[in-house]
Coordinates of C-alpha atoms in Angstrom, one line a residue:
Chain A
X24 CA 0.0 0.0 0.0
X25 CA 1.0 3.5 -0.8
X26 CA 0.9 5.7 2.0
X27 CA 2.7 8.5 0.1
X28 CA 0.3 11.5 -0.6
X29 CA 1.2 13.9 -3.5
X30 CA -0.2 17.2 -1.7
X31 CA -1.1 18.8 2.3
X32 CA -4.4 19.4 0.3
X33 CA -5.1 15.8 -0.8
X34 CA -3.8 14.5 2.7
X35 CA -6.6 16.7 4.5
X36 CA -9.4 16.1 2.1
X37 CA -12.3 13.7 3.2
X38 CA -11.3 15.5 7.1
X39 CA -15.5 15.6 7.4
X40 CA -16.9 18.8 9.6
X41 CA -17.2 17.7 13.5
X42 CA -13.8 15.6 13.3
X43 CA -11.6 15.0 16.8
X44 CA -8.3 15.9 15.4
X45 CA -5.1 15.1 17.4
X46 CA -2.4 17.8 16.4
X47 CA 1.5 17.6 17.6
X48 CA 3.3 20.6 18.4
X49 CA 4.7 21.1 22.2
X50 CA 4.3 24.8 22.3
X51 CA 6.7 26.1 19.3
X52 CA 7.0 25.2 15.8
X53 CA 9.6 22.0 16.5
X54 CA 7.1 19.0 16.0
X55 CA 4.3 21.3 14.5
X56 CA 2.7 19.9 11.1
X57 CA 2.1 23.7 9.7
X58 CA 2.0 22.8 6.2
X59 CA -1.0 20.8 7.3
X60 CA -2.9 22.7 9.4
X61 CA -2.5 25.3 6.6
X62 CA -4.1 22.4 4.5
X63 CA -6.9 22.5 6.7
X64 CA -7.5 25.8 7.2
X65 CA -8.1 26.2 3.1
X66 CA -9.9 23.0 3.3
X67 CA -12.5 24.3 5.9
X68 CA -14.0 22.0 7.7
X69 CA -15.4 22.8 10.8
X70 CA -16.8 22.4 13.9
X71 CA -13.8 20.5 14.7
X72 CA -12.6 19.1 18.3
X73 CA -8.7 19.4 18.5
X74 CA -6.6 17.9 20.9
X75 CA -3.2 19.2 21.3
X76 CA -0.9 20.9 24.0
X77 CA -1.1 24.2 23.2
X78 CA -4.3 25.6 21.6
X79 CA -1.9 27.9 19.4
X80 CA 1.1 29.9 21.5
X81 CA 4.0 30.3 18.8
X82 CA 2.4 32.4 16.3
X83 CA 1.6 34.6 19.5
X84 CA 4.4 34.5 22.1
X85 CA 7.4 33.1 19.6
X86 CA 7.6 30.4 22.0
X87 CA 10.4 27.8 20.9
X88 CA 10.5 29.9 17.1
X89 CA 13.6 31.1 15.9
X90 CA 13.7 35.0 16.4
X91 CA 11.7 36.4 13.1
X92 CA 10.7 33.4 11.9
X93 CA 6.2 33.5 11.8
X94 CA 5.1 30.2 12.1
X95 CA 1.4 28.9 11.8
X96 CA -0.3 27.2 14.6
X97 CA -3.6 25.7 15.2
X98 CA -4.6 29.8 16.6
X99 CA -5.4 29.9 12.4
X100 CA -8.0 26.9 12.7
X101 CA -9.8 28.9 15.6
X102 CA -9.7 32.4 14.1
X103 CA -11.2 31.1 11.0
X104 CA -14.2 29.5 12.7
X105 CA -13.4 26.0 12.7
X106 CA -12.9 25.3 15.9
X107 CA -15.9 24.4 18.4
X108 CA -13.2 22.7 21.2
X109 CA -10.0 22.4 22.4
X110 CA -8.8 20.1 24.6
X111 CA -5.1 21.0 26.1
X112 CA -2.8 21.4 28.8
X113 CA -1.6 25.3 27.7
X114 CA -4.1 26.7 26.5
X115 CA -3.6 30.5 26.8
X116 CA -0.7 32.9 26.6
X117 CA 1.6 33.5 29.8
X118 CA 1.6 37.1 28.4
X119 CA -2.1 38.5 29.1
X120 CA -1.4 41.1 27.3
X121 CA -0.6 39.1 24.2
X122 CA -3.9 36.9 24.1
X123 CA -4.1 33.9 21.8
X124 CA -6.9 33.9 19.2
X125 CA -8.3 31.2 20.8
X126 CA -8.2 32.6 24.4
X127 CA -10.3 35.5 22.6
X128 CA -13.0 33.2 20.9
X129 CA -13.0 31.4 24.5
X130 CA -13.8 34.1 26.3
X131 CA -16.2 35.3 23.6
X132 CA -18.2 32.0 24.1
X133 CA -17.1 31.0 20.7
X134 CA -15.4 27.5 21.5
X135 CA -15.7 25.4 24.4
X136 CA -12.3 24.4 26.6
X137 CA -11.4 20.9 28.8
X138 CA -8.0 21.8 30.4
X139 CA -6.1 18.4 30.9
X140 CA -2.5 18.1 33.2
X141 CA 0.4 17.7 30.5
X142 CA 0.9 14.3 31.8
X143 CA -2.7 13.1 31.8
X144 CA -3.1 14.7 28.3
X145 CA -0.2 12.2 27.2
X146 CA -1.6 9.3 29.0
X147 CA -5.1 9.2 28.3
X148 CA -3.8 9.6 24.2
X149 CA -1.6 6.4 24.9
X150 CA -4.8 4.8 26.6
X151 CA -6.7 5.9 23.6
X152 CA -4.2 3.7 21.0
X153 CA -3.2 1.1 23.9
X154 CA -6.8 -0.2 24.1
X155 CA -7.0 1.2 27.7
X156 CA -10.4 2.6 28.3
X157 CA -9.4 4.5 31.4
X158 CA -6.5 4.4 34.3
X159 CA -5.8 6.0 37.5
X160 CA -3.4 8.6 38.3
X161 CA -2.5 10.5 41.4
X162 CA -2.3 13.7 39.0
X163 CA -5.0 16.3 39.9
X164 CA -6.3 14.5 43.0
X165 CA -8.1 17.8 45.3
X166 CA -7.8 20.2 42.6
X167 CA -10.4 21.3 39.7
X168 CA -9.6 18.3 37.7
X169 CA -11.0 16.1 40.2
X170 CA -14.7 17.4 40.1
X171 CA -17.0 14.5 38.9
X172 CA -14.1 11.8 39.0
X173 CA -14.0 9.0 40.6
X174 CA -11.5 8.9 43.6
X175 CA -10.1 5.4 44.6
X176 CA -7.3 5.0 47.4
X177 CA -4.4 2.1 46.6
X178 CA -2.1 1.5 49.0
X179 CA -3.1 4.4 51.3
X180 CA -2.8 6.9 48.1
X181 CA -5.3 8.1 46.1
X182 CA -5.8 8.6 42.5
X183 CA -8.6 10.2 39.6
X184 CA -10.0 8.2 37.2
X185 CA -9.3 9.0 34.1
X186 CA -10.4 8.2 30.4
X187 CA -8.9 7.2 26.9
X188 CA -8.9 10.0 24.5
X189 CA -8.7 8.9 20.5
X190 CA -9.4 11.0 17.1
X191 CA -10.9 10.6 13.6
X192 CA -7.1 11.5 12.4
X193 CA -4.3 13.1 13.6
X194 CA -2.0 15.5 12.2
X195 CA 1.9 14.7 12.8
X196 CA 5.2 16.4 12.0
X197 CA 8.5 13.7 11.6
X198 CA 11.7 14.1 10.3
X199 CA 12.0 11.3 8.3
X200 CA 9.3 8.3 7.1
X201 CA 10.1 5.3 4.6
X202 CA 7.5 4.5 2.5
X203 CA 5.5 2.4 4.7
X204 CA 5.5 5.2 7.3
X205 CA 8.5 3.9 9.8
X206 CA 9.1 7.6 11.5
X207 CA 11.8 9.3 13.2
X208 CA 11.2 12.7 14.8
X209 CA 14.0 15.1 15.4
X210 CA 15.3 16.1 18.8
X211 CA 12.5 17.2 21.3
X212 CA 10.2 17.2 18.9
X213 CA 9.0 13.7 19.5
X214 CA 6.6 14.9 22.6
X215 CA 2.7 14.1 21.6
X216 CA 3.8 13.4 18.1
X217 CA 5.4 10.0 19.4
X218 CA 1.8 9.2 21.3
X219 CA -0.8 10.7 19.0
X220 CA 0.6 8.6 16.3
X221 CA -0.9 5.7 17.8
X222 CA -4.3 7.2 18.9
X223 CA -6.5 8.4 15.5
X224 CA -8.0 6.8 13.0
X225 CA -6.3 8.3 10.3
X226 CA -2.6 9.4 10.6
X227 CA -1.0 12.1 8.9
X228 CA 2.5 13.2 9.2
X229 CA 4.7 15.8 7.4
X230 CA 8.1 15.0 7.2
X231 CA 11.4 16.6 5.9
X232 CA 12.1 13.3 3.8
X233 CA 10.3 10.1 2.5
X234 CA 13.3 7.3 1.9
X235 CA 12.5 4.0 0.2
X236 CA 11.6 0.8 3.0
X237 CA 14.9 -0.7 4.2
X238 CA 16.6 3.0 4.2
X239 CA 16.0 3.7 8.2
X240 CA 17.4 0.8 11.1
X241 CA 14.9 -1.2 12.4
X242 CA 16.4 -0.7 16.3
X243 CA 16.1 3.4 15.3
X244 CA 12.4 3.9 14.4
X245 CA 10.2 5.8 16.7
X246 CA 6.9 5.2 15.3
X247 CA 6.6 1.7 13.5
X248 CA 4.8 2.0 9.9
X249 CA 1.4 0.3 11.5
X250 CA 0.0 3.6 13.3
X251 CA 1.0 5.6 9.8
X252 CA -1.5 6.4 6.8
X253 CA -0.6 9.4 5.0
X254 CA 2.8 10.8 4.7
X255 CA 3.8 14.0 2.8
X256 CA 6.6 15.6 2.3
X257 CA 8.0 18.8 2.6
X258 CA 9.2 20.3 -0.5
Chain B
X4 CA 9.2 51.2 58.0
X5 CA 12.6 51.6 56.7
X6 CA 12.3 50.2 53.5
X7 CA 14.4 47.2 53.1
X8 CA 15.9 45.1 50.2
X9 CA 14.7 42.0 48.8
X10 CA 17.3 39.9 47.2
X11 CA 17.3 39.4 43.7
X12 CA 16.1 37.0 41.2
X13 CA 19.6 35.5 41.3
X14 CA 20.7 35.0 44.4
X15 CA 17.1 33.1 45.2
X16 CA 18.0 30.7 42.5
X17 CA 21.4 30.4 44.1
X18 CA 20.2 29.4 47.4
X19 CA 17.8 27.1 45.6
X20 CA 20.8 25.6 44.1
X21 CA 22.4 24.7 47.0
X22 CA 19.9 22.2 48.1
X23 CA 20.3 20.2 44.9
X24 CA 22.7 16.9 45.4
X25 CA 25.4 15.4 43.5
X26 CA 23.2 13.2 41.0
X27 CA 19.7 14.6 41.5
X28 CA 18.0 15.2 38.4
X29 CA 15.6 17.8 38.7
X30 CA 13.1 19.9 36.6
X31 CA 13.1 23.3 36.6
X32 CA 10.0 25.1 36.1
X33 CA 9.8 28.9 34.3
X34 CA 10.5 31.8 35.8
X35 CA 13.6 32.5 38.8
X36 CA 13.8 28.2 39.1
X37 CA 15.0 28.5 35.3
X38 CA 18.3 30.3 36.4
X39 CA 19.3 27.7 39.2
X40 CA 21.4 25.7 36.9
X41 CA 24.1 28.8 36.8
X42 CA 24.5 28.2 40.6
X43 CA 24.8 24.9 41.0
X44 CA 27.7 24.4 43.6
X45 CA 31.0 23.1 42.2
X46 CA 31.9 18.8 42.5
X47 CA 27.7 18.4 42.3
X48 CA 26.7 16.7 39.0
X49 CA 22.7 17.5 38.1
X50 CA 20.7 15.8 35.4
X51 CA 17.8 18.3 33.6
X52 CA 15.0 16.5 32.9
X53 CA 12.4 18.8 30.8
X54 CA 8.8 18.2 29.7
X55 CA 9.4 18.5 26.2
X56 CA 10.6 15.4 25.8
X57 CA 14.7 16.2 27.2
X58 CA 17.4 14.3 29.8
X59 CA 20.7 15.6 30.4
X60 CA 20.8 19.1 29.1
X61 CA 23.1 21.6 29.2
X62 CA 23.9 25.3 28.1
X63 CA 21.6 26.9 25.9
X64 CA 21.9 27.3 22.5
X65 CA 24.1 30.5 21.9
X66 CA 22.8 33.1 19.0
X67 CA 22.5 31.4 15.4
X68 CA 22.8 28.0 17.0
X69 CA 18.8 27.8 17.5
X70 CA 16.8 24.6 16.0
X71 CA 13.4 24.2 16.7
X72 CA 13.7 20.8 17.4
X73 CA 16.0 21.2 20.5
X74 CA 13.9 23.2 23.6
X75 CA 13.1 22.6 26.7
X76 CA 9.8 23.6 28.3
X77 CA 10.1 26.9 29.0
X78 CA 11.1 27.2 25.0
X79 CA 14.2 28.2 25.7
X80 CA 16.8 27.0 22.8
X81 CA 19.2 23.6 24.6
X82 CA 22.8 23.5 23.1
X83 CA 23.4 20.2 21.7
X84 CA 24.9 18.1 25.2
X85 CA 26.7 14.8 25.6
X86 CA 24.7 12.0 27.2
X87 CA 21.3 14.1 26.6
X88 CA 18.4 11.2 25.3
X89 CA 15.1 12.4 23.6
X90 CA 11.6 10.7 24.4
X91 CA 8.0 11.1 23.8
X92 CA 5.7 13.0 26.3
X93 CA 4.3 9.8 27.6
X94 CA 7.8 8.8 28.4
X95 CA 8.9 12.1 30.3
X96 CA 5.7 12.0 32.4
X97 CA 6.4 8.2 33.7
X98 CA 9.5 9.7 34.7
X99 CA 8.0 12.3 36.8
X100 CA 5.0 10.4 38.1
X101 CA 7.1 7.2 38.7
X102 CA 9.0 8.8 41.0
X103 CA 12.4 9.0 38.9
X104 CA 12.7 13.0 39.3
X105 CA 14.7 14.0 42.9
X106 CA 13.8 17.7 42.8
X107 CA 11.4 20.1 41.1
X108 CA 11.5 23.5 41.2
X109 CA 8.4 25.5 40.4
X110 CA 7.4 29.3 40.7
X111 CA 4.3 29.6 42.4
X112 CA 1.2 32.2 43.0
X113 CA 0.4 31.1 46.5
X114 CA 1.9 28.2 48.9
X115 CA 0.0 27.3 51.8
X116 CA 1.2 26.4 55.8
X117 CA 0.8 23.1 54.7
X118 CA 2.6 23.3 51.4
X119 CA -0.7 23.5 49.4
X120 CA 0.3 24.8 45.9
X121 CA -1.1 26.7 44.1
X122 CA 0.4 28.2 40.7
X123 CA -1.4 27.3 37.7
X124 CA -4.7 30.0 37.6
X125 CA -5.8 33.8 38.4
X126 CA -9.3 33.1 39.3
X127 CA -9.9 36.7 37.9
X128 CA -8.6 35.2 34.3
X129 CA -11.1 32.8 34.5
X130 CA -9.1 30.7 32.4
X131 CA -5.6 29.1 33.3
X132 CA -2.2 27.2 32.0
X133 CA -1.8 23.7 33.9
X134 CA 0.8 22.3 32.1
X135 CA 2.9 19.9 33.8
X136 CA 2.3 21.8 36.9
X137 CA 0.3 19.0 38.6
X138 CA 2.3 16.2 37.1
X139 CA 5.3 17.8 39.0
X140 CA 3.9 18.6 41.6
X141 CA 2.7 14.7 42.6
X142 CA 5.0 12.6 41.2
X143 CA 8.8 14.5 42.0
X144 CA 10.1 13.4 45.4
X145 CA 10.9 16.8 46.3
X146 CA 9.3 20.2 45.6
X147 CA 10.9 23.4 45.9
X148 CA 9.1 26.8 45.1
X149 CA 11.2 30.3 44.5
X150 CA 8.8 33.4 44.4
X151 CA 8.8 36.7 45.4
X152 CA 7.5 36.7 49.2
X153 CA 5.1 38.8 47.8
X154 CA 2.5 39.4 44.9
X155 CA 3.0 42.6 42.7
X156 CA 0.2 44.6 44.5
X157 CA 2.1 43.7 47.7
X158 CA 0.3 40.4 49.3
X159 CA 1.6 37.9 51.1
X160 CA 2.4 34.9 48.7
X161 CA 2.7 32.7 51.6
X162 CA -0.7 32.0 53.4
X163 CA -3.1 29.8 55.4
X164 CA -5.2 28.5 53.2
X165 CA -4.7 29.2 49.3
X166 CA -7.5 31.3 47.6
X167 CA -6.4 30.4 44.8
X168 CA -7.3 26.8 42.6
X169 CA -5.0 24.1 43.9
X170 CA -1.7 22.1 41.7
X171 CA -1.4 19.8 44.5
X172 CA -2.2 19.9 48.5
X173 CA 0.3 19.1 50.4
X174 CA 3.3 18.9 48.0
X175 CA 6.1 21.6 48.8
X176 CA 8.5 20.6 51.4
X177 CA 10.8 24.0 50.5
X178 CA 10.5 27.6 50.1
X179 CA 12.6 30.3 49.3
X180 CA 11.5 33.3 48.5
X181 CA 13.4 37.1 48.1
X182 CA 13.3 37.7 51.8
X183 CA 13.0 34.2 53.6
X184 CA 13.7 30.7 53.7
X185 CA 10.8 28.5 54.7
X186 CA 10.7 24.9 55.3
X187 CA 7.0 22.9 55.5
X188 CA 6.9 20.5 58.6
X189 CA 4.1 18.7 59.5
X190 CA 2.5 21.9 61.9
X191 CA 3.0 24.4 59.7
X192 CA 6.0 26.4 58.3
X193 CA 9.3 26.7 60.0
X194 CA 11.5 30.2 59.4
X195 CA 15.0 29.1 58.8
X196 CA 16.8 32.0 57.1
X197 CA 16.4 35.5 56.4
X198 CA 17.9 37.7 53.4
X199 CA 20.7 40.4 55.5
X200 CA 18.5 42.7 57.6
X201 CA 15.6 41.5 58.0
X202 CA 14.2 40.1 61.5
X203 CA 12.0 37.1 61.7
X204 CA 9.2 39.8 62.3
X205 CA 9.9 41.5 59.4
X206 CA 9.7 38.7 57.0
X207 CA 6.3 37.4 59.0
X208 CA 4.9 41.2 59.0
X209 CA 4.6 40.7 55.0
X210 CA 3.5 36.7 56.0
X211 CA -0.1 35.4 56.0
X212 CA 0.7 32.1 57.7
X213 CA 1.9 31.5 61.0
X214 CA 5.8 31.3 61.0
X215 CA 7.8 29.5 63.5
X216 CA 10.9 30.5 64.0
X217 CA 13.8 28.3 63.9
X218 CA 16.7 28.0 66.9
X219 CA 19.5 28.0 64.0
X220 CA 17.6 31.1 62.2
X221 CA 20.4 32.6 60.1
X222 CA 21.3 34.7 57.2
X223 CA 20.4 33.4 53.6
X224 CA 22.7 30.2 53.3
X225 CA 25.1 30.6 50.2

């Protein structure tokens, strides 16, 4: 099976209005798919739910971005109306008076919010693809993020319930893919990409480079070919 | 009052850095626990562990040496460093709930007598930035918070109970802030040291929470 799409546009096309969409990026561009978000910004749908650590912060605050660089974050999917949740760990600018476009639509009542711990966030993905339909965790236990969870002790400690997340597809950023979509990210961008990869329906990376099968060592790939759909890459 | 000074952002994050051991590794929140790297005491060998996915870093990138693909959490650009290993987020936060992080340092809105945290949300926002924040504040063994002693429109930081929403009850064991050295015991919070000329009254004058003085009360410790 070819998993090699010719264009971001192609790779995003059947993404139906009312899609969950996983999408990687820690905070800055590193790990960010922006030729594919930019692809689904032109592409339109809406009403999406996106899961993703940040709901937008680099095109904003420059977090992680090299100084001049402008690059695109999922802040262009909520300020052109596609957006009807976000579910993240960051989701608004440590500079208040530098608010992202999605702290504005939030507090407009445009788009709804669940704030998740970092760590939770990256767990209940990895439940999502690991067939786990929920776990407990000691994260959160007698803060906000334990109202209407269930609280169980082990061992004299206790611990939230907490669920699997999964999406209709996910949007990725690699460095490198072989034709049957064996990844390896670059550096520290490996964060949610590494996870989310194994959590959506449909999988979608961008990479830097698309080598033939055989061309990356078996003991070196990150994400094995099996969680991959669509790769593009980055002309 | 006679006004006196506050130490600075630097010299809280050096005596913060003295109470990190030869082969702790320890993650470093934003803010004034960013800059205790610089101070760690000679002979002591620390291991960064970061949230974006980041063991064993070093110096930060110097100017024209920035990739994207190499920051830790606070996006701050990491110089490539010997012995550093890369992982997914899933991975960095087994190591901090799993109990494989000594020492965390985290900045902080409000810390309670009982070493309640609270540093993620402004109620008056109405909307807030969790992070790793709770991750850290549960799973490393030891939490440390640096802060000013007070907030910008002069409250005491340090209180009974925390107004504002909770990281994690019961999770710092350590705080230094620019006028004071606080330690959390199991009744309350025990004054230990004091930045040069001020008097254990002076630093509980600006202090919500009951303070107990310690017999050894010093001078900051650097």
């Amino acid at each position: 099976m070819n998993k090699v799409a010719p264009t971001f546009g192609e790779a995003v096309a059947d993404v139906p209005d009312g899609s969950v969409l996983m999408i990687d990026g820690f905070a800055g561009p590193g790990g960010t798919p922006q030729n594919l978000i930019r692809a689904l910004r032109d592409h339109g749908a809406r009403d999406l739910i996106i899961v993703s650590n940040t709901a937008g912060l680099a095109s904003v605050i420059g977090f992680g971005t090299i100084p001049g660089d402008r690059p695109t974050d999922i802040g262009v999917l909520v300020e052109n109306e596609q957006v009807a949740k976000i579910i993240a760990s960051f989701p608004v600018s440590p500079s208040p008076s530098r608010p992202t476009a999605f702290e504005r639509a939030y507090l407009e009542g445009k788009v709804d919010l669940e704030v998740v711990p970092q760590g939770t966030l990256a767990e209940r993905i990895r439940a999502g693809g690991a067939g786990i339909p929920a776990f407990y965790t000691p994260t959160g236990v007698g803060t906000l993020m334990a109202e209407g969870k269930e609280v169980r002790s082990f061992e004299g400690r206790d611990y939230l319930l907490e669920t699997a997340l999964k999406a209709d597809f996910a949007l990725l950023r690699a460095h490198r893919a072989d034709t049957l979509g064996n990844t390896q990210y670059r550096g520290t961008s490996r964060n949610f990409n590494g996870v989310m990869a194994t959590s959506a329906d449909t999988v979608i990376m961008e990479v830097d480079e698309i080598v033939e099968s055989g061309e990356i060592d078996p003991g070196a790939v990150h994400t094995p070919g099996i969680y991959v759909d669509r790769i593009v890459e980055i002309a | 009052m006679q006004q006196k000074e506050r130490l600075d952002r630097e010299i809280v994050a050096m005596r913060v850095a003295r109470e990190l051991r030869d082969g702790d590794v320890v993650n470093l929140g934003i803010g004034i626990p960013t800059l205790c790297s610089q101070f760690v005491p000679e002979g002591r060998s620390v291991t960064y562990h970061s949230e974006s996915g980041v063991l064993g870093y070093g110096p930060m990138a110097e100017p024209g040496e920035e990739d994207v693909d190499l920051i830790n959490a606070g996006g701050q650009f990491l110089a490539p460093s010997p012995g550093m290993s890369f992982f997914n987020s899933v991975e960095g936060f087994a190591m901090i709930r799993g109990g494989h992080v000594d020492v965390a340092v985290l900045g902080a809105l409000q810390v309670s007598e009982r070493g309640d945290l609270a540093n993620w949300m402004l109620p008056h926002r109405g909307i807030g930035n969790v992070g790793g924040a709770m991750d850290l504040a549960v799973g490393a063994r030891r939490i440390i918070v640096a802060m000013e002693h007070t907030d910008k429109s002069g409250s005491p930081k340090v209180v009974r109970e925390c107004s504002f929403p909770l990281t994690a009850p019961e999770c710092v064991s350590l705080i230094v802030t620019d006028i004071a050295v606080m330690q959390v015991a199991h009744d309350g919070l025990i004054l230990t040291e004091t930045a040069p000329g001020w008097s254990a009254e002076d630093v509980q004058a600006l202090t919500e929470a009951r303070l107990d003085v310690s017999p050894d009360l010093g001078d900051f410790r650097l």
